[in-house]
CSV table of C-alpha atoms in Angstrom, one decimal:
chain,number,residue,atom,x,y,z
J,17,MET,CA,0.0,0.0,0.0
J,18,ASP,CA,1.2,3.5,-0.8
J,19,VAL,CA,0.2,6.9,0.3
J,20,GLU,CA,-2.2,7.5,-2.6
J,21,GLU,CA,-4.1,4.2,-1.9
J,22,LEU,CA,-4.4,5.2,1.8
J,23,LYS,CA,-5.7,8.6,0.8
J,24,GLN,CA,-8.3,6.9,-1.4
J,25,LEU,CA,-9.5,4.7,1.5
J,26,ILE,CA,-9.7,7.7,3.8
J,27,GLY,CA,-11.8,9.5,1.2
J,28,LYS,CA,-14.0,6.5,0.8
J,29,ASN,CA,-14.7,6.2,4.6
J,30,PHE,CA,-14.7,9.8,5.7
J,31,HIS,CA,-18.5,10.1,5.6
J,32,TYR,CA,-18.9,7.5,8.3
J,33,TYR,CA,-18.1,10.2,10.9
J,34,GLN,CA,-21.8,11.2,10.3
J,35,THR,CA,-22.9,8.0,11.9
J,36,GLY,CA,-21.3,8.7,15.2
J,37,GLN,CA,-20.9,11.4,17.7
J,38,VAL,CA,-18.0,12.7,19.9
J,39,ALA,CA,-17.7,11.7,23.5
J,40,ASN,CA,-20.0,14.4,24.9
J,41,TYR,CA,-20.1,13.0,28.4
J,42,ILE,CA,-16.6,14.4,28.8
J,43,PRO,CA,-17.1,18.1,28.2
J,44,ALA,CA,-13.6,18.8,26.8
J,45,LEU,CA,-14.0,16.0,24.3
J,46,ALA,CA,-17.4,17.3,23.2
J,47,LYS,CA,-15.6,20.3,21.7
J,48,VAL,CA,-13.6,18.2,19.2
J,49,ASP,CA,-14.4,18.6,15.5
J,50,PRO,CA,-15.9,15.3,14.4
J,51,LYS,CA,-14.9,15.9,10.7
J,52,GLN,CA,-11.4,14.4,11.0
J,53,LEU,CA,-9.9,11.1,9.8
J,54,GLY,CA,-6.3,10.1,9.5
J,55,MET,CA,-4.2,7.0,9.6
J,56,ALA,CA,-0.5,6.0,9.9
J,57,ILE,CA,0.8,2.5,9.1
J,58,TYR,CA,4.3,1.4,10.1
J,59,ASP,CA,5.3,-1.2,7.6
J,60,LEU,CA,7.8,-3.5,9.4
J,61,LYS,CA,9.0,-5.4,6.4
J,62,ASN,CA,10.0,-2.3,4.5
J,63,ASP,CA,10.8,-0.1,7.6
J,64,ARG,CA,8.7,2.8,6.5
J,65,MET,CA,5.7,4.9,7.7
J,66,ILE,CA,2.8,5.5,5.4
J,67,GLU,CA,0.5,8.2,6.6
J,68,ALA,CA,-2.4,10.3,5.2
J,69,GLY,CA,-5.2,12.5,6.3
J,70,ASP,CA,-5.3,13.9,9.9
J,71,SER,CA,-2.4,11.6,11.0
J,72,ASN,CA,-0.5,14.3,12.9
J,73,VAL,CA,-3.4,15.9,14.6
J,74,ARG,CA,-3.0,15.7,18.4
J,75,PHE,CA,-5.9,14.1,20.3
J,76,ALA,CA,-6.5,12.5,23.7
J,77,ILE,CA,-5.2,9.0,24.0
J,78,GLU,CA,-7.9,8.0,26.5
J,79,SER,CA,-8.3,4.2,26.8
J,80,MET,CA,-5.5,3.4,24.4
J,81,SER,CA,-3.3,4.5,27.4
J,82,LYS,CA,-4.3,1.2,29.0
J,83,VAL,CA,-1.8,-0.5,26.7
J,84,PRO,CA,1.4,1.4,27.5
J,85,VAL,CA,0.5,1.6,31.2
J,86,LEU,CA,0.0,-2.2,31.3
J,87,LEU,CA,3.3,-2.7,29.6
J,88,LEU,CA,5.0,-0.4,32.2
J,89,ALA,CA,3.3,-2.2,35.1
J,90,ILE,CA,4.7,-5.4,33.7
J,91,LYS,CA,8.2,-3.9,33.6
J,92,ASP,CA,7.8,-2.7,37.2
J,93,ASN,CA,6.2,-5.8,38.7
J,94,GLY,CA,6.7,-8.8,36.4
J,95,LEU,CA,3.9,-10.7,34.6
J,96,GLU,CA,3.0,-12.9,37.6
J,97,ARG,CA,2.2,-10.1,40.0
J,98,VAL,CA,0.2,-8.1,37.4
J,99,PHE,CA,-2.0,-11.0,36.5
J,100,GLN,CA,-2.5,-12.0,40.1
J,101,THR,CA,-4.1,-8.6,40.5
J,102,ILE,CA,-6.0,-8.5,37.1
J,103,ASN,CA,-7.6,-11.3,35.1
J,104,THR,CA,-7.4,-11.7,31.4
J,105,GLU,CA,-11.0,-12.7,30.6
J,106,PRO,CA,-13.1,-10.9,28.0
J,107,THR,CA,-16.4,-9.3,29.2
J,108,GLY,CA,-19.9,-8.9,28.0
J,109,PHE,CA,-20.4,-5.9,30.2
J,110,ALA,CA,-19.9,-2.2,29.7
J,111,PHE,CA,-16.3,-1.0,30.1
J,112,ASN,CA,-17.3,1.0,33.3
J,113,SER,CA,-19.6,-1.7,34.8
J,114,ILE,CA,-19.1,-2.9,38.4
J,115,MET,CA,-20.1,-6.4,37.0
J,116,ASN,CA,-16.6,-6.7,35.6
J,117,MET,CA,-15.5,-7.4,39.2
J,118,THR,CA,-18.5,-9.0,40.9
J,119,ILE,CA,-19.7,-11.6,38.4
J,120,ASN,CA,-19.0,-15.3,39.3
J,121,HIS,CA,-17.6,-14.1,42.7
J,122,ARG,CA,-14.4,-12.8,41.0
J,123,LYS,CA,-11.8,-11.3,43.3
J,124,HIS,CA,-10.1,-9.3,40.5
J,125,PRO,CA,-11.1,-7.1,37.6
J,126,MET,CA,-11.8,-9.2,34.5
J,127,ASN,CA,-9.1,-7.7,32.3
J,128,PRO,CA,-6.8,-4.7,32.1
J,129,PHE,CA,-8.9,-2.9,29.5
J,130,VAL,CA,-12.1,-2.4,31.4
J,131,ASN,CA,-11.9,0.7,33.6
J,132,ALA,CA,-11.7,-1.3,36.9
J,133,GLY,CA,-8.8,-3.3,35.5
J,134,ALA,CA,-7.1,-0.2,34.1
J,135,ILE,CA,-7.3,1.5,37.5
J,136,ALA,CA,-5.9,-1.5,39.1
J,137,THR,CA,-3.0,-1.5,36.6
J,138,THR,CA,-2.3,2.1,37.3
J,139,SER,CA,-2.1,1.3,41.0
J,140,LEU,CA,0.8,-1.0,40.2
J,141,ILE,CA,3.0,1.7,38.7
J,142,ALA,CA,6.1,2.4,40.7
J,143,GLY,CA,6.8,5.9,42.1
J,144,GLU,CA,7.0,8.0,45.2
J,145,ASN,CA,3.8,9.9,44.7
J,146,ALA,CA,1.2,10.6,42.0
J,147,GLU,CA,3.4,13.2,40.2
J,148,ASP,CA,6.3,10.7,40.1
J,149,LYS,CA,4.1,7.9,38.8
J,150,PHE,CA,2.6,10.0,36.1
J,151,ASP,CA,6.0,11.4,35.0
J,152,ARG,CA,7.2,7.8,34.6
J,153,ILE,CA,4.1,6.9,32.5
J,154,LEU,CA,4.6,10.0,30.4
J,155,SER,CA,8.3,9.2,29.8
J,156,PHE,CA,7.5,5.7,28.8
J,157,MET,CA,4.8,6.8,26.4
J,158,LYS,CA,7.3,9.2,24.8
J,159,GLU,CA,9.7,6.4,24.4
J,160,ILE,CA,7.4,3.7,23.0
J,161,CYS,CA,5.6,6.2,20.7
J,162,ASP,CA,8.9,7.7,19.6
J,163,ASP,CA,7.2,11.1,20.3
J,164,PRO,CA,9.0,13.6,22.6
J,165,GLU,CA,6.1,16.1,22.1
J,166,ILE,CA,3.5,14.1,24.0
J,167,THR,CA,2.2,16.3,26.8
J,168,LEU,CA,-0.7,16.4,29.3
J,169,ASN,CA,-3.8,18.1,28.0
J,170,GLU,CA,-4.8,20.0,31.2
J,171,GLU,CA,-8.3,20.9,30.0
J,172,ILE,CA,-9.1,17.2,29.3
J,173,TYR,CA,-7.5,16.1,32.5
J,174,HIS,CA,-9.6,18.5,34.6
J,175,SER,CA,-12.7,17.5,32.6
J,176,GLU,CA,-12.0,13.8,33.1
J,177,SER,CA,-11.5,14.4,36.9
J,178,ARG,CA,-14.7,16.4,37.2
J,179,THR,CA,-16.8,13.8,35.5
J,180,GLY,CA,-15.0,10.7,36.8
J,181,ASP,CA,-17.4,9.6,39.6
J,182,ILE,CA,-18.1,6.1,38.2
J,183,ASN,CA,-14.3,5.5,38.1
J,184,ARG,CA,-14.1,6.7,41.7
J,185,SER,CA,-16.8,4.3,42.7
J,186,LEU,CA,-15.0,1.4,41.0
J,187,ALA,CA,-11.7,2.3,42.7
J,188,TYR,CA,-13.2,2.6,46.2
J,189,TYR,CA,-15.0,-0.7,45.6
J,190,MET,CA,-11.7,-2.4,44.8
J,191,LYS,CA,-9.9,-0.7,47.7
J,192,GLY,CA,-12.7,-1.8,50.1
J,193,ASN,CA,-12.5,-5.4,48.8
J,194,GLN,CA,-8.7,-5.5,49.0
J,195,MET,CA,-8.3,-5.8,45.2
J,196,ILE,CA,-5.9,-2.9,45.1
J,197,GLU,CA,-3.4,-1.2,47.4
J,198,GLY,CA,-2.5,2.5,47.7
J,199,ASP,CA,-4.2,5.8,48.1
J,200,VAL,CA,-7.3,5.9,45.9
J,201,PRO,CA,-7.3,9.7,45.1
J,202,GLU,CA,-3.6,9.4,44.1
J,203,ILE,CA,-4.3,6.4,41.9
J,204,LEU,CA,-7.2,8.1,40.2
J,205,ASP,CA,-5.3,11.3,39.7
J,206,VAL,CA,-2.6,9.3,37.8
J,207,TYR,CA,-5.4,7.5,35.9
J,208,PHE,CA,-7.2,10.6,34.8
J,209,LYS,CA,-3.9,12.1,33.7
J,210,GLN,CA,-2.7,9.1,31.7
J,211,CYS,CA,-6.0,9.2,29.7
J,212,SER,CA,-5.5,12.9,29.0
J,213,VAL,CA,-2.2,13.0,27.1
J,214,ASN,CA,-2.1,14.2,23.5
J,215,VAL,CA,-0.9,11.8,20.9
J,216,THR,CA,-1.0,11.4,17.1
J,217,ALA,CA,-1.9,8.5,14.8
J,218,VAL,CA,1.7,8.4,13.8
J,219,GLY,CA,2.8,7.9,17.5
J,220,ILE,CA,0.1,5.3,18.0
J,221,ALA,CA,1.3,3.4,14.9
J,222,LYS,CA,4.8,3.3,16.3
J,223,LEU,CA,3.5,2.0,19.7
J,224,ALA,CA,1.6,-0.7,17.7
J,225,ALA,CA,4.7,-1.4,15.7
J,226,VAL,CA,6.7,-2.2,18.9
J,227,LEU,CA,4.0,-4.7,19.9
J,228,ALA,CA,3.9,-6.2,16.4
J,229,ASN,CA,7.7,-6.4,16.3
J,230,LYS,CA,8.0,-8.6,19.5
J,231,GLY,CA,8.8,-5.6,21.7
J,232,VAL,CA,11.6,-4.2,19.6
J,233,ALA,CA,11.4,-0.5,18.3
J,234,PRO,CA,11.9,-0.9,14.6
J,235,TRP,CA,13.3,2.7,14.3
J,236,ASN,CA,16.3,2.0,16.5
J,237,GLN,CA,16.2,-1.8,17.2
J,238,GLN,CA,16.0,-1.3,20.9
J,239,GLN,CA,14.1,-3.9,23.0
J,240,ILE,CA,11.7,-1.6,24.8
J,241,ILE,CA,9.5,-4.4,26.2
J,242,SER,CA,9.9,-8.1,26.5
J,243,GLU,CA,8.7,-10.4,23.7
J,244,GLU,CA,6.5,-12.2,26.2
J,245,SER,CA,4.7,-9.1,27.4
J,246,ALA,CA,4.1,-8.0,23.7
J,247,THR,CA,2.6,-11.4,23.0
J,248,ILE,CA,0.3,-11.3,26.0
J,249,VAL,CA,-0.9,-7.7,25.5
J,250,LYS,CA,-1.7,-8.4,21.8
J,251,SER,CA,-3.7,-11.4,22.9
J,252,ILE,CA,-5.8,-9.3,25.4
J,253,MET,CA,-6.2,-6.7,22.7
J,254,THR,CA,-7.7,-9.4,20.4
J,255,THR,CA,-10.3,-10.4,23.0
J,256,ALA,CA,-11.0,-7.2,24.9
J,257,GLY,CA,-9.6,-4.2,23.1
J,258,LEU,CA,-12.7,-2.8,21.6
J,259,TYR,CA,-15.2,-2.9,24.5
J,260,ASP,CA,-18.4,-4.8,23.6
J,261,GLU,CA,-17.4,-4.7,19.9
J,262,SER,CA,-14.3,-6.9,20.5
J,263,GLY,CA,-15.8,-10.2,19.4
J,264,GLU,CA,-17.4,-8.9,16.2
J,265,PHE,CA,-14.2,-7.0,15.3
J,266,SER,CA,-12.1,-10.1,15.8
J,267,VAL,CA,-14.4,-12.1,13.5
J,268,HIS,CA,-14.8,-9.5,10.7
J,269,VAL,CA,-11.4,-7.7,10.9
J,270,GLY,CA,-9.1,-10.0,12.8
J,271,VAL,CA,-6.2,-8.0,14.2
J,272,PRO,CA,-5.3,-7.2,17.8
J,273,ALA,CA,-6.6,-3.7,18.4
J,274,LYS,CA,-7.3,-1.1,21.1
J,275,SER,CA,-9.6,1.9,21.0
J,276,GLY,CA,-10.1,5.1,23.0
J,277,VAL,CA,-13.0,7.5,23.3
J,278,GLY,CA,-10.8,10.3,22.0
J,279,GLY,CA,-11.3,8.7,18.6
J,280,GLY,CA,-8.1,6.7,18.4
J,281,LEU,CA,-7.6,3.2,17.3
J,282,MET,CA,-4.4,1.1,17.4
J,283,ALA,CA,-3.8,-2.2,15.6
J,284,ALA,CA,-0.8,-4.5,15.9
J,285,VAL,CA,-0.4,-7.1,13.1
J,286,PRO,CA,2.3,-9.5,14.3
J,287,ASN,CA,5.6,-9.2,12.4
J,288,ARG,CA,4.0,-7.0,9.8
J,289,TYR,CA,2.3,-3.7,10.7
J,290,GLY,CA,1.7,-1.2,13.4
J,291,MET,CA,-1.4,1.0,12.7
J,292,GLY,CA,-2.8,4.2,14.2
J,293,VAL,CA,-6.1,5.8,13.3
J,294,PHE,CA,-7.9,8.9,14.4
J,295,SER,CA,-11.4,10.1,13.9
J,296,PRO,CA,-13.3,11.4,17.0
J,297,ALA,CA,-17.0,10.6,16.2
J,298,LEU,CA,-17.8,7.3,18.0
J,299,ASP,CA,-20.2,4.5,17.3
J,300,PRO,CA,-22.6,3.2,20.0
J,301,TYR,CA,-19.8,1.0,21.4
J,302,GLY,CA,-17.5,3.9,22.0
J,303,ASN,CA,-15.2,3.1,19.1
J,304,SER,CA,-14.3,5.5,16.2
J,305,ALA,CA,-17.1,5.2,13.6
J,306,ALA,CA,-15.1,6.2,10.6
J,307,GLY,CA,-11.9,4.7,12.0
J,308,ILE,CA,-13.4,1.2,12.3
J,309,GLN,CA,-14.5,1.3,8.7
J,310,LEU,CA,-11.2,2.6,7.5
J,311,LEU,CA,-9.2,0.1,9.5
J,312,THR,CA,-11.4,-2.7,8.2
J,313,ASP,CA,-10.7,-1.7,4.6
J,314,VAL,CA,-7.0,-1.3,5.2
J,315,VAL,CA,-6.7,-4.8,6.8
J,316,LYS,CA,-8.6,-6.3,3.9
J,317,GLU,CA,-6.4,-4.5,1.3
J,318,LEU,CA,-3.2,-5.7,3.0
J,319,HIS,CA,-4.5,-9.2,3.7
J,320,ALA,CA,-3.5,-8.6,7.4
J,321,ASP,CA,-6.2,-10.6,9.1
J,322,ILE,CA,-4.2,-12.8,11.5
J,323,PHE,CA,-6.8,-15.6,11.3
J,324,GLU,CA,-6.6,-16.0,7.5
């Protein structure tokens, strides 16, 4: 695939933004222009980036932050401790549902990509205080996205914090049931911040490329994460990366992916591609409406379905 082919697919799928709406339950995200669509593809075989459309527009990473924070938690604690705290099961419940912890008498959140699991993951990040923990997350995101310009979006952070009562209830429930350790307000402050950093589709494609490339950054050949953690995280992305749309996406598209309500999508095709997409209008499941359509077409064009 070349740039012109990608531009054509962006043009073909742009109108799908009209079928969705921006995440208006977070006031700062409600202000984002829905008429945007961009994509970046890191081609591992040819060591090149293909990008078109709004691929360098900065947007809030939101739930895609759950991937790098999980990877950092694994670096800090090891796989065994992380997955003693958080399960790896898919869920049929909403991403912010308390049922992701209480069903079948579970003693842990069902997976790291539902909100309860993500908050538990954040609680495992090493650091002296909330500021230190977030600084470590931010530094890791800059490294794995190869993007030194990633910064905290203060407006989105404050908006997330003001509207985050369900996340507070999940965190206090976990604390009260000995599922997590640490100070709940501190953990939540870090969590709200990690969701509020500004990234681009290009940076997300590079993050996905590290996952696709067995933990090695293809631009400098550095082993940023272990091969085992890259494999496990891609597996969880396949079963739980797109909220309640995960199963249908795996059947019809067939690549490990993670979404965020800022309109981002990341896909990691093992040994082949890292992909980043941005379009802020969301479908009923909370995934990018035009982004899903574009990613579906690109995967078909590249014959990238891992189940083929």
